XYZ file of C-alpha atoms in Angstrom:
454
model
C -16.864 21.951 -6.545
C -16.011 19.609 -3.516
C -14.464 16.101 -4.016
C -17.664 13.253 -4.196
C -17.646 9.735 -4.386
C -21.480 9.122 -5.150
C -24.422 10.552 -6.231
C -25.592 8.084 -3.521
C -23.206 9.055 -1.365
C -24.324 12.480 -1.453
C -27.765 11.606 -0.864
C -27.092 10.019 2.277
C -25.110 12.816 3.664
C -27.779 14.916 3.107
C -30.486 12.613 4.559
C -28.530 12.647 7.524
C -28.174 16.526 7.550
C -31.785 16.908 7.400
C -32.838 14.065 10.292
C -30.817 15.667 12.207
C -31.772 19.604 11.361
C -35.277 19.280 11.208
C -35.399 16.298 13.963
C -37.323 14.340 11.579
C -38.780 11.495 12.495
C -37.817 7.432 12.392
C -41.588 6.641 10.039
C -41.435 10.103 8.483
C -37.166 9.829 7.940
C -38.288 5.213 6.636
C -41.447 6.991 4.676
C -40.685 9.650 2.702
C -36.408 10.500 3.061
C -35.327 6.780 3.130
C -37.441 5.841 -0.690
C -36.621 8.426 -2.989
C -33.454 6.922 -5.349
C -31.196 9.815 -6.709
C -30.839 9.081 -10.114
C -27.861 11.779 -11.792
C -26.525 15.214 -11.468
C -26.441 17.714 -14.390
C -24.800 20.537 -13.594
C -26.817 21.898 -10.553
C -29.786 20.725 -11.455
C -30.253 17.084 -9.112
C -32.714 14.230 -10.211
C -33.849 12.294 -8.087
C -37.545 9.202 -8.527
C -39.586 9.293 -6.558
C -42.354 5.470 -6.634
C -45.643 7.445 -6.822
C -47.723 11.143 -8.107
C -48.511 10.887 -4.985
C -45.510 10.322 -3.210
C -43.914 13.198 -5.575
C -46.882 16.066 -4.355
C -46.068 15.450 -1.092
C -42.129 15.644 -1.246
C -42.655 18.930 -3.447
C -44.791 20.270 -0.801
C -42.693 19.677 2.871
C -39.598 18.547 2.143
C -38.481 20.345 -1.338
C -37.053 23.178 -0.116
C -35.527 22.148 1.986
C -33.441 19.137 0.486
C -32.466 22.052 -1.958
C -30.545 23.352 1.327
C -28.681 20.550 2.473
C -27.897 19.625 -1.330
C -25.853 23.144 -1.475
C -24.556 23.006 1.867
C -23.280 19.441 1.442
C -22.452 20.140 -2.565
C -20.868 24.032 -1.834
C -23.100 25.126 -4.427
C -27.066 25.883 -5.674
C -28.708 23.016 -6.308
C -31.917 22.400 -8.106
C -34.039 18.970 -7.384
C -35.654 17.818 -10.201
C -38.413 15.090 -8.920
C -39.500 12.471 -11.484
C -41.308 8.982 -10.944
C -39.959 5.892 -11.652
C -41.835 4.164 -13.819
C -41.941 7.205 -16.163
C -38.435 7.018 -16.866
C -35.684 4.512 -18.253
C -33.186 4.528 -15.626
C -29.233 4.363 -16.245
C -29.898 0.692 -15.062
C -31.993 -0.542 -17.240
C -30.690 0.900 -20.505
C -27.962 -0.600 -19.387
C -29.068 -4.010 -18.479
C -30.302 -3.169 -21.904
C -27.286 -2.890 -23.709
C -26.061 -5.888 -22.452
C -28.719 -8.644 -23.461
C -28.251 -7.114 -26.768
C -24.685 -8.814 -27.841
C -25.738 -6.951 -31.030
C -25.589 -3.318 -29.068
C -22.173 -4.982 -26.675
C -20.090 -5.548 -30.104
C -20.703 -2.174 -31.795
C -20.204 -0.170 -28.410
C -16.607 -2.318 -27.775
C -16.127 -1.948 -31.414
C -16.028 1.526 -30.459
C -13.737 1.420 -28.133
C -11.432 -0.718 -29.885
C -11.316 1.642 -32.464
C -10.537 4.387 -30.854
C -7.550 3.836 -29.055
C -5.314 6.303 -29.763
C -1.595 6.204 -30.531
C 0.794 6.586 -27.717
C 3.331 9.313 -28.785
C 5.154 12.179 -26.122
C 2.354 15.199 -26.782
C -0.567 12.435 -25.386
C 1.159 11.618 -22.712
C -0.523 13.479 -19.658
C 2.825 14.374 -17.070
C 3.218 15.630 -13.677
C 4.646 15.604 -10.508
C 4.223 11.702 -10.287
C 6.004 10.146 -13.712
C 7.953 14.022 -15.583
C 11.841 12.288 -14.583
C 10.535 8.733 -16.588
C 9.628 11.225 -18.544
C 12.257 13.625 -19.713
C 14.036 10.111 -19.475
C 12.454 8.758 -21.999
C 11.845 11.666 -24.098
C 16.548 11.883 -23.756
C 16.489 8.551 -24.735
C 13.949 8.816 -27.423
C 16.571 12.043 -28.953
C 18.730 9.495 -29.115
C 20.750 11.735 -25.792
C 20.723 7.674 -23.722
C 24.520 7.943 -22.546
C 24.060 9.624 -19.042
C 20.114 7.427 -19.124
C 21.741 4.092 -20.398
C 19.520 1.661 -19.585
C 16.783 3.573 -18.517
C 15.131 1.372 -16.018
C 11.372 2.330 -15.416
C 8.998 1.110 -13.002
C 5.662 1.591 -12.021
C 2.812 -0.744 -10.536
C 0.271 -2.004 -14.073
C -1.585 0.777 -15.994
C 0.568 4.021 -15.175
C 2.149 4.968 -18.158
C 5.418 2.577 -18.143
C 3.560 0.840 -21.553
C 3.596 4.631 -23.318
C 6.400 5.712 -22.749
C 7.937 3.421 -24.910
C 5.231 2.816 -26.799
C 6.379 6.552 -27.661
C 10.035 6.233 -27.885
C 9.502 3.900 -30.903
C 7.313 6.761 -32.208
C 9.545 8.971 -32.154
C 12.529 7.832 -32.938
C 10.553 5.606 -35.844
C 9.608 9.132 -37.390
C 13.465 10.911 -36.971
C 15.531 8.073 -37.842
C 14.576 6.695 -41.116
C 15.716 3.252 -40.948
C 16.264 2.581 -37.356
C 16.242 -0.480 -36.071
C 13.389 -0.800 -33.111
C 12.497 -4.180 -31.296
C 9.663 -3.515 -28.179
C 9.040 -6.679 -27.302
C 7.297 -7.839 -24.496
C 10.080 -10.037 -21.277
C 7.722 -13.100 -21.996
C 7.369 -12.353 -25.623
C 11.681 -12.432 -25.841
C 11.933 -15.562 -23.632
C 9.462 -17.676 -25.674
C 11.075 -16.199 -29.031
C 14.348 -17.742 -27.079
C 12.592 -21.184 -26.541
C 11.143 -22.352 -28.855
C 14.407 -21.008 -30.922
C 16.114 -23.732 -29.030
C 13.365 -25.879 -29.967
C 14.000 -25.015 -33.990
C 17.287 -24.930 -33.179
C 18.076 -21.362 -34.320
C 19.781 -19.757 -31.728
C 22.230 -18.483 -34.116
C 19.128 -16.152 -35.570
C 17.519 -15.300 -32.229
C 21.853 -14.057 -30.783
C 22.530 -12.523 -35.114
C 18.177 -10.395 -34.695
C 19.040 -8.675 -31.047
C 22.946 -7.851 -31.502
C 22.138 -5.877 -34.753
C 19.007 -3.845 -32.583
C 19.493 0.001 -33.116
C 17.445 0.193 -29.099
C 16.277 -2.523 -27.566
C 12.614 -1.312 -25.530
C 11.150 -4.483 -23.429
C 8.636 -4.653 -20.747
C 7.797 -5.908 -17.464
C 11.613 -7.123 -17.064
C 10.746 -9.087 -14.685
C 9.206 -12.398 -15.506
C 12.604 -12.881 -17.025
C 13.399 -13.903 -13.033
C 13.623 -17.279 -12.418
C 14.308 -18.407 -16.278
C 18.208 -18.996 -16.282
C 18.583 -19.588 -20.020
C 16.565 -16.905 -20.533
C 18.648 -14.766 -17.855
C 21.526 -16.086 -19.159
C 21.103 -14.814 -23.134
C 19.556 -11.568 -22.008
C 22.179 -10.995 -19.470
C 24.736 -11.595 -23.129
C 22.670 -9.318 -25.723
C 22.631 -6.559 -23.531
C 26.497 -6.750 -22.833
C 27.154 -5.812 -27.018
C 23.995 -3.853 -27.221
C 25.705 -2.276 -24.151
C 29.621 -1.910 -25.903
C 28.261 -1.114 -29.364
C 25.647 1.820 -26.799
C 22.843 1.171 -28.573
C 19.479 2.492 -26.223
C 17.738 0.150 -23.511
C 15.263 1.027 -22.543
C 13.745 -1.768 -19.473
C 9.877 -1.553 -17.659
C 9.335 -3.642 -15.021
C 5.880 -3.561 -12.334
C 8.768 -3.131 -9.162
C 12.719 -1.923 -8.719
C 15.829 -4.104 -9.492
C 16.462 -4.508 -6.532
C 13.462 -5.290 -5.447
C 13.291 -8.470 -7.686
C 14.340 -11.602 -5.774
C 15.154 -14.225 -8.097
C 17.296 -12.272 -10.246
C 20.722 -12.859 -10.349
C 23.230 -10.348 -8.959
C 24.415 -9.295 -12.242
C 21.741 -8.062 -14.091
C 20.482 -6.115 -10.898
C 24.314 -4.633 -11.064
C 23.252 -3.544 -15.090
C 19.713 -2.591 -15.029
C 21.355 -0.132 -12.089
C 23.725 0.546 -14.290
C 21.890 3.746 -15.705
C 18.844 5.873 -13.969
C 15.811 3.986 -12.994
C 12.539 6.610 -12.955
C 9.977 5.072 -11.356
C 5.843 6.498 -12.682
C 3.716 6.799 -9.614
C 0.466 6.885 -9.436
C -1.341 9.745 -11.002
C -2.279 13.337 -8.995
C -5.956 14.658 -8.233
C -4.713 17.116 -11.095
C -2.750 15.199 -12.395
C -5.573 13.200 -13.716
C -8.370 15.260 -14.552
C -6.097 16.475 -16.816
C -5.740 13.184 -17.865
C -9.839 12.670 -18.151
C -10.031 16.219 -19.883
C -7.969 15.803 -22.867
C -9.248 12.108 -23.360
C -11.976 13.287 -23.561
C -10.811 16.892 -26.051
C -9.319 13.846 -28.881
C -12.467 11.458 -29.143
C -14.231 14.904 -29.623
C -16.074 14.553 -25.918
C -17.909 16.785 -23.995
C -18.156 15.344 -20.399
C -19.772 17.706 -16.882
C -16.963 19.180 -14.618
C -19.555 16.651 -11.172
C -18.499 13.501 -13.785
C -14.946 14.517 -14.800
C -14.215 14.804 -10.608
C -16.149 12.181 -10.107
C -14.129 9.554 -12.115
C -11.102 11.260 -11.167
C -12.065 10.526 -7.009
C -12.418 7.428 -8.153
C -10.258 5.159 -10.457
C -6.722 7.197 -8.468
C -4.637 4.270 -9.238
C -4.431 3.181 -13.191
C -4.635 5.464 -15.920
C -5.204 2.898 -18.640
C -8.441 1.982 -16.156
C -9.047 6.474 -16.664
C -8.452 6.303 -20.026
C -10.823 3.658 -20.746
C -14.342 3.796 -18.526
C -14.696 8.062 -20.570
C -13.864 6.079 -24.046
C -16.550 3.987 -22.976
C -18.941 6.895 -22.441
C -18.256 7.656 -25.565
C -19.508 4.767 -27.052
C -22.324 4.743 -25.201
C -23.385 7.912 -25.715
C -22.628 7.335 -30.487
C -23.964 3.829 -29.431
C -27.408 3.944 -27.853
C -27.725 7.870 -26.496
C -26.999 7.215 -23.107
C -25.275 10.731 -21.364
C -21.998 11.081 -19.307
C -23.476 11.424 -16.469
C -21.913 10.536 -12.499
C -25.070 7.248 -12.066
C -23.793 6.291 -15.832
C -19.695 7.001 -15.341
C -20.522 4.534 -12.031
C -21.720 1.514 -14.278
C -19.209 2.036 -16.408
C -16.947 1.790 -13.347
C -18.285 -0.983 -12.102
C -18.075 -2.824 -15.824
C -13.527 -2.040 -16.071
C -12.533 -2.043 -12.661
C -12.885 -6.612 -11.885
C -9.935 -7.677 -10.244
C -12.175 -10.641 -11.289
C -10.369 -13.369 -13.427
C -11.574 -16.827 -14.154
C -10.484 -19.692 -12.336
C -8.954 -21.613 -15.828
C -7.041 -18.620 -17.116
C -5.108 -18.348 -13.389
C -4.121 -22.193 -13.657
C -3.326 -22.146 -16.842
C -1.071 -19.077 -16.517
C 0.395 -20.590 -14.076
C 1.615 -24.292 -15.851
C 2.818 -21.486 -17.823
C 5.056 -20.155 -15.831
C 6.370 -22.940 -14.237
C 7.267 -24.697 -16.883
C 9.313 -21.231 -18.606
C 11.595 -22.178 -14.286
C 12.449 -25.446 -15.784
C 12.386 -25.403 -19.354
C 9.981 -28.007 -19.405
C 6.200 -28.449 -21.937
C 2.771 -27.427 -19.878
C 1.428 -30.655 -21.546
C 4.247 -32.371 -19.119
C 3.179 -30.759 -15.923
C -0.462 -31.707 -16.415
C 0.144 -35.686 -17.808
C 1.700 -38.527 -15.898
C 5.040 -37.752 -16.381
C 7.421 -38.265 -12.930
C 10.834 -36.481 -14.718
C 13.054 -34.555 -12.853
C 12.146 -31.280 -14.277
C 8.669 -32.213 -14.176
C 8.122 -33.477 -11.093
C 9.516 -30.108 -9.544
C 7.302 -28.029 -12.477
C 4.727 -29.324 -11.445
C 5.149 -28.886 -7.049
C 5.677 -25.401 -7.351
C 2.896 -24.681 -9.528
C 0.829 -26.818 -7.661
C 1.474 -23.859 -3.964
C 0.787 -21.465 -6.363
C -2.250 -22.068 -7.312
C -3.054 -22.804 -3.771
C -1.280 -19.216 -3.055
C -3.277 -17.831 -5.082
C -6.423 -18.904 -6.342
C -7.239 -20.587 -2.616
C -9.102 -24.301 -5.077
C -9.188 -26.858 -2.562
C -6.725 -29.952 -3.087
C -9.340 -32.420 -4.822
C -9.742 -28.768 -7.492
C -6.472 -28.022 -8.282
C -5.780 -31.960 -8.612
C -8.026 -32.507 -10.889
C -6.186 -29.802 -13.641
C -3.105 -32.124 -13.620
C -4.819 -36.165 -14.068
C -7.154 -36.143 -11.390
C -4.557 -36.323 -9.145
C -5.500 -37.004 -5.451
C -5.227 -35.120 -2.830
C -2.821 -36.352 -0.572
C 0.219 -36.048 -4.124
C -1.106 -31.356 -3.248
C -0.756 -32.272 0.069
C 2.546 -33.775 -0.250
C 3.783 -31.387 -3.249
C 2.355 -28.040 -1.395
C 4.414 -29.146 1.796
C 7.465 -30.056 -0.088
C 8.036 -26.693 -1.855
C 6.813 -25.231 2.739
C 10.289 -26.652 2.776
C 12.361 -26.650 0.176
C 11.272 -22.310 0.471
C 12.604 -22.409 4.375
C 15.999 -24.362 3.156
C 16.634 -22.411 0.056
C 16.749 -18.820 -0.461
C 17.302 -18.655 -3.950
C 14.377 -20.688 -4.722
C 12.147 -19.020 -1.777
C 12.419 -15.808 -3.475
C 11.566 -17.847 -7.261
C 8.484 -18.497 -5.782
C 7.713 -15.358 -4.294
C 8.752 -13.253 -8.162
C 6.760 -16.355 -10.343
C 3.333 -15.075 -7.358
C 4.182 -11.363 -7.558
C 4.087 -12.275 -12.060
C 1.030 -14.103 -11.586
C -0.962 -11.571 -9.224
C -0.108 -7.884 -11.339
C -0.810 -10.408 -15.010
C -4.353 -10.334 -13.305
C-alpha cells in the first residue's frame, strides 16, 4: 500500500481524478462529491458519509462505482465504499469530544497511558541505521566494556531514544552486577543538587556521592553550559571518575563542539571517547517501533493505520509510542477502534508545540538565575545588585526572543517594570552580545536549551 497522509487527502485526490476523468461540472462536484465526508478506512473498505437518504441513493446509483474505481487507482488496491448517513452515526470527532468533556473518562485514559509505561531495556529498543552505533556502544558499556568508549557521548534531538539507552544501561548493569553504584541523573537535577549543597554548606557530601559512583549517566549535559560553578564542579568529578576507569555516559541535544558556552576543556573531555549520534528513524524503523509497541500492549492495529502513523510522525519516537499507547487506552476504555481517523485525532492531541507562556517565563527566569547563581524570586523583585540585575536583563531578553510578548507584559513579570526598562534591558544584552562572544554563546545556548525543553 502507498504511504498515505490522511483519508481526507486521499479523498481529495480521488475527487480531483474523478472530475478530470469524467469531465464533471463544477456544480455537480459541489452538490454531490464535495458534500461527502470521509470517515475511516477498514481494510479495503472506505467509509464515506453523506447528509441524507436521498443523497445516498443518488450517489449509489450514479457515482459509487466510479468513486470505487478512482480509490482503487489512488491506493493501488481494490477498494469498496460503504456509504452512510451522518445523522445515523456517532462520529469519531463526537466520541473524542464526549471523552474530552468527561473528566472521568479522561482520567481513566490518562491513568491507562501512565500505567502502560514500559521499562526501557535493550530488548525493546528498535535498532536501525539511525541509531545502531549508539545502541552498540551503550550495550558495550552496560557489559563493562567501556574502556574504548569512555566517555560515551550520545547526541541527537529530543525524543529519539537517548534516555531509553541511558535507562537500558542502568537496568542492564543493575541486573548483572550486584551492588554496583550507578548514578543516573539529568544535568538540570545535577545543577540543582550542587547549588543546594552550596546553600546547605555540604559540598563535601555532594562530592563524596558522585566520586563513589561506578557508573555516571547524565542526561541533557548541555544544561550545565554557561553555569561556571557547575561546570567547574563537573569537570573535577569527571576527571576523578575517568582516572578510576569508571563508566561515564552523557547525552546531549547537539554535538559537544556545538555547545557554544561550555568550556573548551569540557568539550575536549566529551570528545575524548566515542561520540555517537541518534537521528530521526527511517520509515521502516518507525513501522517496527509502532508494531513493537502494539505487540507489547497486545493491541492489534490495522496495517493502513500503522502506515499512517509512520508517515505522519517522522522525527520523535516518544510521540510515536505515545500515539499507540493512547489509541490502546481509548479502545480499552471507550471501545474506539484504531482507525486512521482515530490516529489523526490522537496525533493532534499528542503532537503540540504549544506550551503555556507562564511556564515558559518561569523556566527562563529559573535558568537565568542558575547562570548568575541568584534566586529566581530576586530576579522578579525590585533588587538592583549586580548579579541580580544582570540575570534580570538576560531573562527579559530571552523571554522577548522566545515568546514575543509585548514589552508591557514582560515588565509585569518583573515587579511591574515599565516599557522603557524592558527596552533598555534588551538593548543592553544585544550590545553586550556584539562585544563579548562568550556572553553571546551563553545566551544562544540558554535559548536553545529552553526551546529544546518546550
